[in-house]
Short mmCIF file of C-alpha atoms in Angstrom, two decimals:
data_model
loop_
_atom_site.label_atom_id
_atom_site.label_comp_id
_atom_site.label_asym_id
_atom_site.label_seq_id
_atom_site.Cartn_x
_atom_site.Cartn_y
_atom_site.Cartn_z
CA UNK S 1075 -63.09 95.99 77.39
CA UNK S 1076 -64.68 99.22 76.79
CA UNK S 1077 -62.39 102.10 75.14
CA UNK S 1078 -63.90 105.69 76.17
CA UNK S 1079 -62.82 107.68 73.04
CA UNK S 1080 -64.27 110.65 74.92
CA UNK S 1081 -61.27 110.30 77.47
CA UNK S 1082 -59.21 113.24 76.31
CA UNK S 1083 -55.92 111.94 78.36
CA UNK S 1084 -53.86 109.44 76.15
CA UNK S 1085 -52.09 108.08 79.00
CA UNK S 1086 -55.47 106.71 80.14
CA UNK S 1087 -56.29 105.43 76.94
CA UNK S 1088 -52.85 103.82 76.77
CA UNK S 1089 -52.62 101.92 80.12
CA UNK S 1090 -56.32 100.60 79.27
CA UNK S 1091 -55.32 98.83 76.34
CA UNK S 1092 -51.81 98.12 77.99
CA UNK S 1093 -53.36 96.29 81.00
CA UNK S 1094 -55.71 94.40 78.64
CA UNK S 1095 -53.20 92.89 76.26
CA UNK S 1096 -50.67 92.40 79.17
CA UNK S 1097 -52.73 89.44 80.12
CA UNK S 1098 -52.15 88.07 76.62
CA UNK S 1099 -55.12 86.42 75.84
CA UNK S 1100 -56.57 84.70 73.35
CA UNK S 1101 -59.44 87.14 72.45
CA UNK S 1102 -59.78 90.32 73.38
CA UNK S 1103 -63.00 92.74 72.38
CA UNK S 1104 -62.61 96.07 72.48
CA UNK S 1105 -66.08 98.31 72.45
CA UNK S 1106 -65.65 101.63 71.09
CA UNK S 1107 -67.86 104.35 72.91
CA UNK S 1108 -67.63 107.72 73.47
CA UNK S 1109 -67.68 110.84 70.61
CA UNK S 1110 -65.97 108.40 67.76
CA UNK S 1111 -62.99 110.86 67.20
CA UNK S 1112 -59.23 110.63 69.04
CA UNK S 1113 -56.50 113.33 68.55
CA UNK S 1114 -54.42 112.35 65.25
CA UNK S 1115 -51.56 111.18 67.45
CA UNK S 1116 -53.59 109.48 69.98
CA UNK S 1117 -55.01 107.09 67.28
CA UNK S 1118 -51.39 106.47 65.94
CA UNK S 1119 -50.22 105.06 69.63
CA UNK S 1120 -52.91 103.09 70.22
CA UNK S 1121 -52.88 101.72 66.56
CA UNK S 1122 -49.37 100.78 66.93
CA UNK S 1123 -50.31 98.93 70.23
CA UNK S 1124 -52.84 96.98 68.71
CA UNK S 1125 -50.12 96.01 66.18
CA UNK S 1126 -47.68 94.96 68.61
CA UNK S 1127 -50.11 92.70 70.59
CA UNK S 1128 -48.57 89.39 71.74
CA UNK S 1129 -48.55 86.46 69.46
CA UNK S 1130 -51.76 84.39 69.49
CA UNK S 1131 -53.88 87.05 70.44
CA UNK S 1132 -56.89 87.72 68.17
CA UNK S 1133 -58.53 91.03 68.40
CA UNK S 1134 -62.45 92.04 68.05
CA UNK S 1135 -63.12 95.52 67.54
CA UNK S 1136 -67.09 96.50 67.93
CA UNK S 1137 -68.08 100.31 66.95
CA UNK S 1138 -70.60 101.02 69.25
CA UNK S 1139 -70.73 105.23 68.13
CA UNK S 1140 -70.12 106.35 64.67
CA UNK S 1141 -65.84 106.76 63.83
CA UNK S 1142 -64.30 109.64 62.41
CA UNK S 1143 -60.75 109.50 60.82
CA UNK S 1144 -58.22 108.34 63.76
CA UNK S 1145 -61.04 106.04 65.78
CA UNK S 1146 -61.68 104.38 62.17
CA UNK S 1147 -57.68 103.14 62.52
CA UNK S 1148 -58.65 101.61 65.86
CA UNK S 1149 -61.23 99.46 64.15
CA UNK S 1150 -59.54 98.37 61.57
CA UNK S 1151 -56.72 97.37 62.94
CA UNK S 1152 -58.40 94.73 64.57
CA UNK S 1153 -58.43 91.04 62.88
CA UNK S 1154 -62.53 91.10 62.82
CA UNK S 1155 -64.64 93.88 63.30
CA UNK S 1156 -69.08 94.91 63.80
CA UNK S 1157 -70.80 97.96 64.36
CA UNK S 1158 -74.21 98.89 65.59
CA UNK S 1159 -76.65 98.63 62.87
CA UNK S 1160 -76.81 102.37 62.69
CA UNK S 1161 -73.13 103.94 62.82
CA UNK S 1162 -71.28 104.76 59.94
CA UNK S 1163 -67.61 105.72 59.10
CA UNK S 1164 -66.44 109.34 57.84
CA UNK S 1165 -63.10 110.24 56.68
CA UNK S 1166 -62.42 113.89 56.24
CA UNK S 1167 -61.79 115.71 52.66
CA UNK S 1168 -57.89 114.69 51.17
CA UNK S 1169 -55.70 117.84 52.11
CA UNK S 1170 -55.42 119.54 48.47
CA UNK S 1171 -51.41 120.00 48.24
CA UNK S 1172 -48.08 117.80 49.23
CA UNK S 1173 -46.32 119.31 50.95
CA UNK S 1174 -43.12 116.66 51.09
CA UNK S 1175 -40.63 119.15 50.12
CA UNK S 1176 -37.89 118.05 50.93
CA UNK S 1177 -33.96 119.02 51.51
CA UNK S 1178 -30.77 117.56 50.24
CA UNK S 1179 -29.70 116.19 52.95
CA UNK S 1180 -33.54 114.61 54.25
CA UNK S 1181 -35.78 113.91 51.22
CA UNK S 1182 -38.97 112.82 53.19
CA UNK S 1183 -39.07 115.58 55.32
CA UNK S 1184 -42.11 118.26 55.09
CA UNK S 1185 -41.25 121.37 55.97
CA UNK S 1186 -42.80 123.21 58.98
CA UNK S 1187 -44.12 126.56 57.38
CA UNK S 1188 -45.83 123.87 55.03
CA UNK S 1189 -48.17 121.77 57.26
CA UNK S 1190 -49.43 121.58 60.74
CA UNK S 1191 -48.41 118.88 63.10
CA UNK S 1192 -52.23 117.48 62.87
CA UNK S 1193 -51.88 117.44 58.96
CA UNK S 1194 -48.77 115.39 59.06
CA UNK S 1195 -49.93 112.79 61.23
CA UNK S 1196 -53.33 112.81 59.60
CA UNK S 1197 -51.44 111.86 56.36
CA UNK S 1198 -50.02 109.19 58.04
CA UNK S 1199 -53.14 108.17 59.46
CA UNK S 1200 -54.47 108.13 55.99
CA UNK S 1201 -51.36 105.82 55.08
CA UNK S 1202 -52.39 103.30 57.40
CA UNK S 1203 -56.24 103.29 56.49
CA UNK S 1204 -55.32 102.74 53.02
CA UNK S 1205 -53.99 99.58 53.88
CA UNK S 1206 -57.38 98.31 54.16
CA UNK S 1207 -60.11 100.89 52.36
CA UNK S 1208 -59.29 102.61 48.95
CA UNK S 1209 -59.21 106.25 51.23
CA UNK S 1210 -59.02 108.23 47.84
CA UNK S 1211 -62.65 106.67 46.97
CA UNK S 1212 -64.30 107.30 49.82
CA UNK S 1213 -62.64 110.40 51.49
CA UNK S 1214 -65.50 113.13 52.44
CA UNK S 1215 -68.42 110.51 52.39
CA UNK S 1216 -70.31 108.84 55.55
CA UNK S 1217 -70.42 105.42 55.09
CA UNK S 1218 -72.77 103.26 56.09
CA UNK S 1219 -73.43 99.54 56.80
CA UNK S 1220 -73.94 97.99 53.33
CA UNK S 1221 -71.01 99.86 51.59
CA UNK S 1222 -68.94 98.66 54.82
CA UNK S 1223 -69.74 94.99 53.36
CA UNK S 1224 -69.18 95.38 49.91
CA UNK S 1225 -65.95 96.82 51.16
CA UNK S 1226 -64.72 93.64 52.96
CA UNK S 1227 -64.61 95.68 56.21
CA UNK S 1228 -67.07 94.31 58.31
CA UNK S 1229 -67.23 90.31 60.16
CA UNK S 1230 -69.79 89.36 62.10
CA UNK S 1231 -72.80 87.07 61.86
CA UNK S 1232 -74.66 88.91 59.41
CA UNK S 1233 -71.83 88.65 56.65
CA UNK S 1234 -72.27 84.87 56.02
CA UNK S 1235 -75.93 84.56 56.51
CA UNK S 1236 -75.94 86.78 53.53
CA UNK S 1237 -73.06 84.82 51.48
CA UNK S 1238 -75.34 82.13 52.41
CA UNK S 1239 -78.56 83.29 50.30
CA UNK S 1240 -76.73 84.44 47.49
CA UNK S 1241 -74.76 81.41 46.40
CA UNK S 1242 -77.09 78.63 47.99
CA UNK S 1243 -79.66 77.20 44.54
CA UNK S 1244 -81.42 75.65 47.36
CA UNK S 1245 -85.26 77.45 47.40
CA UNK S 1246 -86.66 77.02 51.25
CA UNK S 1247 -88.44 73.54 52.53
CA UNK S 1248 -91.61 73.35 50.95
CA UNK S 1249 -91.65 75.39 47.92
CA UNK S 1250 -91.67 72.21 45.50
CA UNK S 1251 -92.11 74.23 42.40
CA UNK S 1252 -88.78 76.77 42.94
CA UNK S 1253 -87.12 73.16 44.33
CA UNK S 1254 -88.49 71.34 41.08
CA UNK S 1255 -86.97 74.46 38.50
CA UNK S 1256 -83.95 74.98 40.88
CA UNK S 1257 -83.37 70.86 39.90
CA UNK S 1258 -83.83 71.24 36.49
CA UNK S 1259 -81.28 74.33 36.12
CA UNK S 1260 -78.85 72.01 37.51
CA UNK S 1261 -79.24 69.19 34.77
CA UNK S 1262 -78.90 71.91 32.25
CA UNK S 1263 -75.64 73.34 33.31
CA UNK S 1264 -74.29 69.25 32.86
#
């Protein structure tokens, strides 16, 4: 299924993934397009639908524009995830202050003078990214392809080509001299 990100109703957004998951099946793949950026809250609902998806069903997530804070929840949520060769990630700058001030009577509440609705649910948002990138590492950079790897992130057919060539000793058919020292590197570690 293809999930417009430049659909600015949440409803829509909502029902689309609804409908797709009502179906239950086994594998569903989602295609991100559109401007890769969702209202705060908009990422949050459609995060915790993609949460609550029935047993048994596996979810692929592929970023086909680059994702900006809420979208990058989307994709990650997701039990495997690609991108286009050429997209990257971005999460915005950490706010500066905490505001979590408090009251007797509700400790975890922020109060209102103190932060915008946006900010609040963009902490949260952060919350739930953390769960899978260090956020305080890479907030304020555009990530790219290779760091996406060496973060874990990123599982398609590429990945274990590459695991491949590192840890095979094997040199390719027909070089006899890299097969010959490859052989004899081997007797040495016994």
């Amino acid at each position: 299924m293809h999930l417009n990100l430049a659909e600015k109703n949440p409803s829509r957004l909502l029902s689309a993934l609804q409908n797709a998951l009502a179906e239950k099946p086994k594998t569903l793949n989602i295609e991100l397009i559109g401007p890769g950026a969702l209202c705060h809250d908009t990422a949050l609902m459609l995060h915790e639908e993609i949460r609550k998806r029935p047993p048994g069903t596996r979810i692929h997530v592929r970023a086909r524009t680059c994702l900006m804070d809420g979208a990058i929840l989307l994709w990650l949520a997701a039990d495997t995830r690609s991108m286009r060769d050429d997209t990257w990630i971005q999460i915005s700058e950490l706010p500066d202050e905490n505001p979590f001030c408090g009251s007797e009577h509700y400790p975890n509440s922020i109060r209102v003078s103190e932060e915008a609705p946006s900010q609040t649910d963009f902490r949260t948002l952060l919350r739930y990214i953390g769960e899978y990138l260090p956020v305080h590492e890479i907030a304020g950079f555009r990530l790219f392809e290779p760091d996406l790897r060496e973060l874990g992130v990123l599982n398609d057919d590429k990945s274990p080509d590459l695991l491949a060539r590192l840890f095979n000793p094997e040199p390719p058919e027909g070089d006899d001299a890299a097969r010959e020292a490859a052989t004899t590197r081997a007797k040495q570690k016994k």
